[in-house]
Amino acid sequence: MNDSRPRRNNDTFLKSIKNALKEITFFCQTIKEILNFVGSNLVNAFNQLVYETRFHQNITMSDPIIKIVLCMCPNLEVARHIGTHAIENQIAACVNLIPKVESIYHWDDKINNDSEVLCLFKTKKELLNELKSAILKLHPYEVPEIIYLGVDGGSKSYLNWISQSTKTSE
């Protein structure tokens, strides 16, 4: 009889240990699943945030530092010459040349109708005077069109590129 009683206590003790281990295993598995769920959601949220910040973030500026300068040229040769000068001297990050723009205007007491090239210069506010001086120096017109437009907002990465692709004012 003495042998059976300790055995019963051992069996009960072992069952208790097994049940405790099952509960601990279940608890650990539950924690692991929660951490996996939370972790993957955090990783996804972080990746989404990085994606939106780097590629799709739009910014709005109250005092635009990025400007678009409009200038009409008589032909592509002149437009390319002025545009290339602006890029080489880093007073514009990009120049778009849009040929075959029909201009109707009043000059020398008559109405004129000419095909011209529209130049769109992307630059910084601090470089406007230098860009204007370059256009005035290289342009064949007596009174060339030079119009500044403020960029009120846009893709942050593109606006940063404009800023980084142009020189710092002197």
PDB file of C-alpha atoms in Angstrom:
ATOM      1  CA  MET A   1       0.000   0.000   0.000  1.00  0.00           C
ATOM      2  CA  ASN A   2       2.773   2.370   0.675  1.00  0.00           C
ATOM      3  CA  ASP A   3       3.928   1.958  -2.927  1.00  0.00           C
ATOM      4  CA  SER A   4       0.575   2.904  -4.491  1.00  0.00           C
ATOM      5  CA  ARG A   5       0.041   6.079  -2.558  1.00  0.00           C
ATOM      6  CA  PRO A   6       3.244   7.883  -3.636  1.00  0.00           C
ATOM      7  CA  ARG A   7       2.585   6.730  -7.175  1.00  0.00           C
ATOM      8  CA  ARG A   8      -0.836   8.335  -7.120  1.00  0.00           C
ATOM      9  CA  ASN A   9       0.675  11.556  -5.820  1.00  0.00           C
ATOM     10  CA  ASN A  10       3.321  11.376  -8.541  1.00  0.00           C
ATOM     11  CA  ASP A  11       0.644  10.818 -11.202  1.00  0.00           C
ATOM     12  CA  THR A  12      -1.375  13.763  -9.928  1.00  0.00           C
ATOM     13  CA  PHE A  13       1.750  15.909  -9.768  1.00  0.00           C
ATOM     14  CA  LEU A  14       2.770  14.906 -13.320  1.00  0.00           C
ATOM     15  CA  LYS A  15      -0.752  15.652 -14.591  1.00  0.00           C
ATOM     16  CA  SER A  16      -0.583  19.068 -12.946  1.00  0.00           C
ATOM     17  CA  ILE A  17       2.798  19.720 -14.550  1.00  0.00           C
ATOM     18  CA  LYS A  18       1.492  18.573 -17.975  1.00  0.00           C
ATOM     19  CA  ASN A  19      -1.574  20.819 -17.650  1.00  0.00           C
ATOM     20  CA  ALA A  20       0.589  23.748 -16.586  1.00  0.00           C
ATOM     21  CA  LEU A  21       2.927  23.144 -19.543  1.00  0.00           C
ATOM     22  CA  LYS A  22      -0.056  22.970 -21.915  1.00  0.00           C
ATOM     23  CA  GLU A  23      -1.345  26.271 -20.542  1.00  0.00           C
ATOM     24  CA  ILE A  24       2.103  27.854 -20.806  1.00  0.00           C
ATOM     25  CA  THR A  25       2.479  26.522 -24.363  1.00  0.00           C
ATOM     26  CA  PHE A  26      -0.973  27.860 -25.282  1.00  0.00           C
ATOM     27  CA  PHE A  27      -0.138  31.212 -23.666  1.00  0.00           C
ATOM     28  CA  CYS A  28       3.202  31.410 -25.517  1.00  0.00           C
ATOM     29  CA  GLN A  29       1.555  30.460 -28.803  1.00  0.00           C
ATOM     30  CA  THR A  30      -1.112  33.131 -28.277  1.00  0.00           C
ATOM     31  CA  ILE A  31       1.529  35.761 -27.477  1.00  0.00           C
ATOM     32  CA  LYS A  32       3.498  34.693 -30.555  1.00  0.00           C
ATOM     33  CA  GLU A  33       0.412  35.049 -32.770  1.00  0.00           C
ATOM     34  CA  ILE A  34      -0.378  38.462 -31.285  1.00  0.00           C
ATOM     35  CA  LEU A  35       3.198  39.636 -31.826  1.00  0.00           C
ATOM     36  CA  ASN A  36       3.190  38.318 -35.399  1.00  0.00           C
ATOM     37  CA  PHE A  37      -0.098  40.082 -36.104  1.00  0.00           C
ATOM     38  CA  VAL A  38       0.956  43.352 -34.492  1.00  0.00           C
ATOM     39  CA  GLY A  39       4.446  43.128 -35.965  1.00  0.00           C
ATOM     40  CA  SER A  40       3.256  42.548 -39.519  1.00  0.00           C
ATOM     41  CA  ASN A  41       0.719  45.357 -39.204  1.00  0.00           C
ATOM     42  CA  LEU A  42       3.397  47.674 -37.844  1.00  0.00           C
ATOM     43  CA  VAL A  43       5.748  46.738 -40.667  1.00  0.00           C
ATOM     44  CA  ASN A  44       2.985  47.285 -43.232  1.00  0.00           C
ATOM     45  CA  ALA A  45       2.042  50.623 -41.671  1.00  0.00           C
ATOM     46  CA  PHE A  46       5.692  51.712 -41.591  1.00  0.00           C
ATOM     47  CA  ASN A  47       6.233  50.673 -45.225  1.00  0.00           C
ATOM     48  CA  GLN A  48       3.099  52.565 -46.273  1.00  0.00           C
ATOM     49  CA  LEU A  49       4.267  55.655 -44.407  1.00  0.00           C
ATOM     50  CA  VAL A  50       7.697  55.537 -46.048  1.00  0.00           C
ATOM     51  CA  TYR A  51       6.120  55.009 -49.496  1.00  0.00           C
ATOM     52  CA  GLU A  52       3.732  57.929 -49.087  1.00  0.00           C
ATOM     53  CA  THR A  53       6.421  60.193 -47.681  1.00  0.00           C
ATOM     54  CA  ARG A  54       8.988  59.454 -50.379  1.00  0.00           C
ATOM     55  CA  PHE A  55       6.820  59.264 -53.465  1.00  0.00           C
ATOM     56  CA  HIS A  56       3.407  60.751 -52.976  1.00  0.00           C
ATOM     57  CA  GLN A  57       3.684  63.423 -50.377  1.00  0.00           C
ATOM     58  CA  ASN A  58       2.316  66.699 -51.552  1.00  0.00           C
ATOM     59  CA  ILE A  59       3.297  69.923 -49.932  1.00  0.00           C
ATOM     60  CA  THR A  60       1.674  73.306 -49.949  1.00  0.00           C
ATOM     61  CA  MET A  61       3.669  76.489 -49.640  1.00  0.00           C
ATOM     62  CA  SER A  62       2.355  79.883 -48.584  1.00  0.00           C
ATOM     63  CA  ASP A  63       5.404  81.747 -49.965  1.00  0.00           C
ATOM     64  CA  PRO A  64       6.571  79.601 -52.887  1.00  0.00           C
ATOM     65  CA  ILE A  65      10.311  79.139 -53.154  1.00  0.00           C
ATOM     66  CA  ILE A  66       9.932  77.174 -56.386  1.00  0.00           C
ATOM     67  CA  LYS A  67       9.004  79.203 -59.451  1.00  0.00           C
ATOM     68  CA  ILE A  68       8.073  78.549 -63.047  1.00  0.00           C
ATOM     69  CA  VAL A  69       9.262  81.181 -65.491  1.00  0.00           C
ATOM     70  CA  LEU A  70       7.464  81.535 -68.821  1.00  0.00           C
ATOM     71  CA  CYS A  71       9.330  82.869 -71.821  1.00  0.00           C
ATOM     72  CA  MET A  72       8.344  82.885 -75.492  1.00  0.00           C
ATOM     73  CA  CYS A  73      11.100  82.422 -78.089  1.00  0.00           C
ATOM     74  CA  PRO A  74      10.927  82.943 -81.865  1.00  0.00           C
ATOM     75  CA  ASN A  75      12.185  79.415 -82.673  1.00  0.00           C
ATOM     76  CA  LEU A  76      13.615  76.190 -81.237  1.00  0.00           C
ATOM     77  CA  GLU A  77      17.216  77.239 -81.854  1.00  0.00           C
ATOM     78  CA  VAL A  78      16.904  80.305 -79.623  1.00  0.00           C
ATOM     79  CA  ALA A  79      14.854  78.397 -77.037  1.00  0.00           C
ATOM     80  CA  ARG A  80      17.429  75.579 -76.863  1.00  0.00           C
ATOM     81  CA  HIS A  81      20.287  78.076 -76.554  1.00  0.00           C
ATOM     82  CA  ILE A  82      18.671  79.924 -73.644  1.00  0.00           C
ATOM     83  CA  GLY A  83      17.461  76.689 -72.007  1.00  0.00           C
ATOM     84  CA  THR A  84      20.867  75.022 -72.264  1.00  0.00           C
ATOM     85  CA  HIS A  85      22.535  78.111 -70.804  1.00  0.00           C
ATOM     86  CA  ALA A  86      20.124  78.029 -67.842  1.00  0.00           C
ATOM     87  CA  ILE A  87      20.794  74.333 -67.172  1.00  0.00           C
ATOM     88  CA  GLU A  88      24.580  74.574 -67.601  1.00  0.00           C
ATOM     89  CA  ASN A  89      24.704  77.491 -65.158  1.00  0.00           C
ATOM     90  CA  GLN A  90      22.319  75.743 -62.735  1.00  0.00           C
ATOM     91  CA  ILE A  91      19.881  78.647 -62.699  1.00  0.00           C
ATOM     92  CA  ALA A  92      17.096  76.253 -63.718  1.00  0.00           C
ATOM     93  CA  ALA A  93      16.630  72.574 -62.928  1.00  0.00           C
ATOM     94  CA  CYS A  94      14.595  71.850 -66.039  1.00  0.00           C
ATOM     95  CA  VAL A  95      13.435  73.703 -69.127  1.00  0.00           C
ATOM     96  CA  ASN A  96      10.496  72.452 -71.161  1.00  0.00           C
ATOM     97  CA  LEU A  97      10.335  73.655 -74.762  1.00  0.00           C
ATOM     98  CA  ILE A  98       6.863  73.624 -76.262  1.00  0.00           C
ATOM     99  CA  PRO A  99       7.034  74.406 -79.991  1.00  0.00           C
ATOM    100  CA  LYS A 100       4.315  75.653 -82.316  1.00  0.00           C
ATOM    101  CA  VAL A 101       2.534  77.862 -79.819  1.00  0.00           C
ATOM    102  CA  GLU A 102       0.481  80.363 -81.735  1.00  0.00           C
ATOM    103  CA  SER A 103       0.759  83.866 -80.313  1.00  0.00           C
ATOM    104  CA  ILE A 104      -1.548  86.700 -81.230  1.00  0.00           C
ATOM    105  CA  TYR A 105      -0.385  90.047 -79.900  1.00  0.00           C
ATOM    106  CA  HIS A 106      -0.388  93.757 -80.499  1.00  0.00           C
ATOM    107  CA  TRP A 107       3.010  95.271 -81.429  1.00  0.00           C
ATOM    108  CA  ASP A 108       4.010  98.422 -83.330  1.00  0.00           C
ATOM    109  CA  ASP A 109       0.386  99.455 -83.826  1.00  0.00           C
ATOM    110  CA  LYS A 110      -0.616  96.242 -85.551  1.00  0.00           C
ATOM    111  CA  ILE A 111      -1.924  92.816 -84.635  1.00  0.00           C
ATOM    112  CA  ASN A 112       0.629  90.055 -85.135  1.00  0.00           C
ATOM    113  CA  ASN A 113       0.179  86.310 -85.352  1.00  0.00           C
ATOM    114  CA  ASP A 114       3.342  84.201 -84.936  1.00  0.00           C
ATOM    115  CA  SER A 115       4.357  80.643 -84.179  1.00  0.00           C
ATOM    116  CA  GLU A 116       6.674  80.655 -81.166  1.00  0.00           C
ATOM    117  CA  VAL A 117       8.270  78.278 -78.663  1.00  0.00           C
ATOM    118  CA  LEU A 118       7.102  78.435 -75.059  1.00  0.00           C
ATOM    119  CA  CYS A 119       9.892  77.835 -72.540  1.00  0.00           C
ATOM    120  CA  LEU A 120       8.983  76.709 -69.026  1.00  0.00           C
ATOM    121  CA  PHE A 121      11.902  77.140 -66.633  1.00  0.00           C
ATOM    122  CA  LYS A 122      11.716  75.427 -63.211  1.00  0.00           C
ATOM    123  CA  THR A 123      13.856  77.303 -60.712  1.00  0.00           C
ATOM    124  CA  LYS A 124      14.102  78.735 -57.207  1.00  0.00           C
ATOM    125  CA  LYS A 125      12.896  82.165 -56.137  1.00  0.00           C
ATOM    126  CA  GLU A 126      16.441  83.193 -55.196  1.00  0.00           C
ATOM    127  CA  LEU A 127      17.635  82.611 -58.792  1.00  0.00           C
ATOM    128  CA  LEU A 128      14.952  84.655 -60.574  1.00  0.00           C
ATOM    129  CA  ASN A 129      17.080  87.759 -61.110  1.00  0.00           C
ATOM    130  CA  GLU A 130      19.978  85.750 -62.512  1.00  0.00           C
ATOM    131  CA  LEU A 131      17.660  83.803 -64.830  1.00  0.00           C
ATOM    132  CA  LYS A 132      15.966  87.021 -65.971  1.00  0.00           C
ATOM    133  CA  SER A 133      19.355  88.617 -66.717  1.00  0.00           C
ATOM    134  CA  ALA A 134      20.424  85.578 -68.753  1.00  0.00           C
ATOM    135  CA  ILE A 135      17.199  85.605 -70.777  1.00  0.00           C
ATOM    136  CA  LEU A 136      17.490  89.343 -71.451  1.00  0.00           C
ATOM    137  CA  LYS A 137      21.115  88.927 -72.553  1.00  0.00           C
ATOM    138  CA  LEU A 138      20.492  85.951 -74.885  1.00  0.00           C
ATOM    139  CA  HIS A 139      17.005  86.730 -76.228  1.00  0.00           C
ATOM    140  CA  PRO A 140      16.624  88.438 -79.633  1.00  0.00           C
ATOM    141  CA  TYR A 141      13.313  90.180 -78.837  1.00  0.00           C
ATOM    142  CA  GLU A 142      13.328  93.831 -77.847  1.00  0.00           C
ATOM    143  CA  VAL A 143      10.869  93.019 -75.046  1.00  0.00           C
ATOM    144  CA  PRO A 144      10.992  89.281 -74.281  1.00  0.00           C
ATOM    145  CA  GLU A 145       8.216  87.708 -72.280  1.00  0.00           C
ATOM    146  CA  ILE A 146       9.452  86.850 -68.786  1.00  0.00           C
ATOM    147  CA  ILE A 147       6.677  85.909 -66.385  1.00  0.00           C
ATOM    148  CA  TYR A 148       7.170  84.370 -62.933  1.00  0.00           C
ATOM    149  CA  LEU A 149       4.618  81.946 -61.516  1.00  0.00           C
ATOM    150  CA  GLY A 150       4.785  80.684 -57.939  1.00  0.00           C
ATOM    151  CA  VAL A 151       4.415  76.961 -57.367  1.00  0.00           C
ATOM    152  CA  ASP A 152       1.890  76.691 -54.532  1.00  0.00           C
ATOM    153  CA  GLY A 153       2.404  72.966 -54.007  1.00  0.00           C
ATOM    154  CA  GLY A 154       3.179  69.651 -55.597  1.00  0.00           C
ATOM    155  CA  SER A 155       5.176  66.489 -55.225  1.00  0.00           C
ATOM    156  CA  LYS A 156       7.664  67.020 -52.410  1.00  0.00           C
ATOM    157  CA  SER A 157      10.268  64.812 -54.072  1.00  0.00           C
ATOM    158  CA  TYR A 158      10.022  66.768 -57.355  1.00  0.00           C
ATOM    159  CA  LEU A 159      10.173  70.155 -55.651  1.00  0.00           C
ATOM    160  CA  ASN A 160      13.190  68.967 -53.638  1.00  0.00           C
ATOM    161  CA  TRP A 161      14.816  67.816 -56.885  1.00  0.00           C
ATOM    162  CA  ILE A 162      14.386  71.301 -58.375  1.00  0.00           C
ATOM    163  CA  SER A 163      16.013  72.818 -55.317  1.00  0.00           C
ATOM    164  CA  GLN A 164      18.898  70.324 -55.339  1.00  0.00           C
ATOM    165  CA  SER A 165      19.479  70.647 -59.100  1.00  0.00           C
ATOM    166  CA  THR A 166      20.020  74.377 -58.994  1.00  0.00           C
ATOM    167  CA  LYS A 167      22.829  76.325 -57.440  1.00  0.00           C
ATOM    168  CA  THR A 168      22.663  78.339 -54.269  1.00  0.00           C
ATOM    169  CA  SER A 169      22.348  82.044 -54.981  1.00  0.00           C
ATOM    170  CA  GLU A 170      25.512  84.100 -54.800  1.00  0.00           C
TER     171      GLU A 170
END
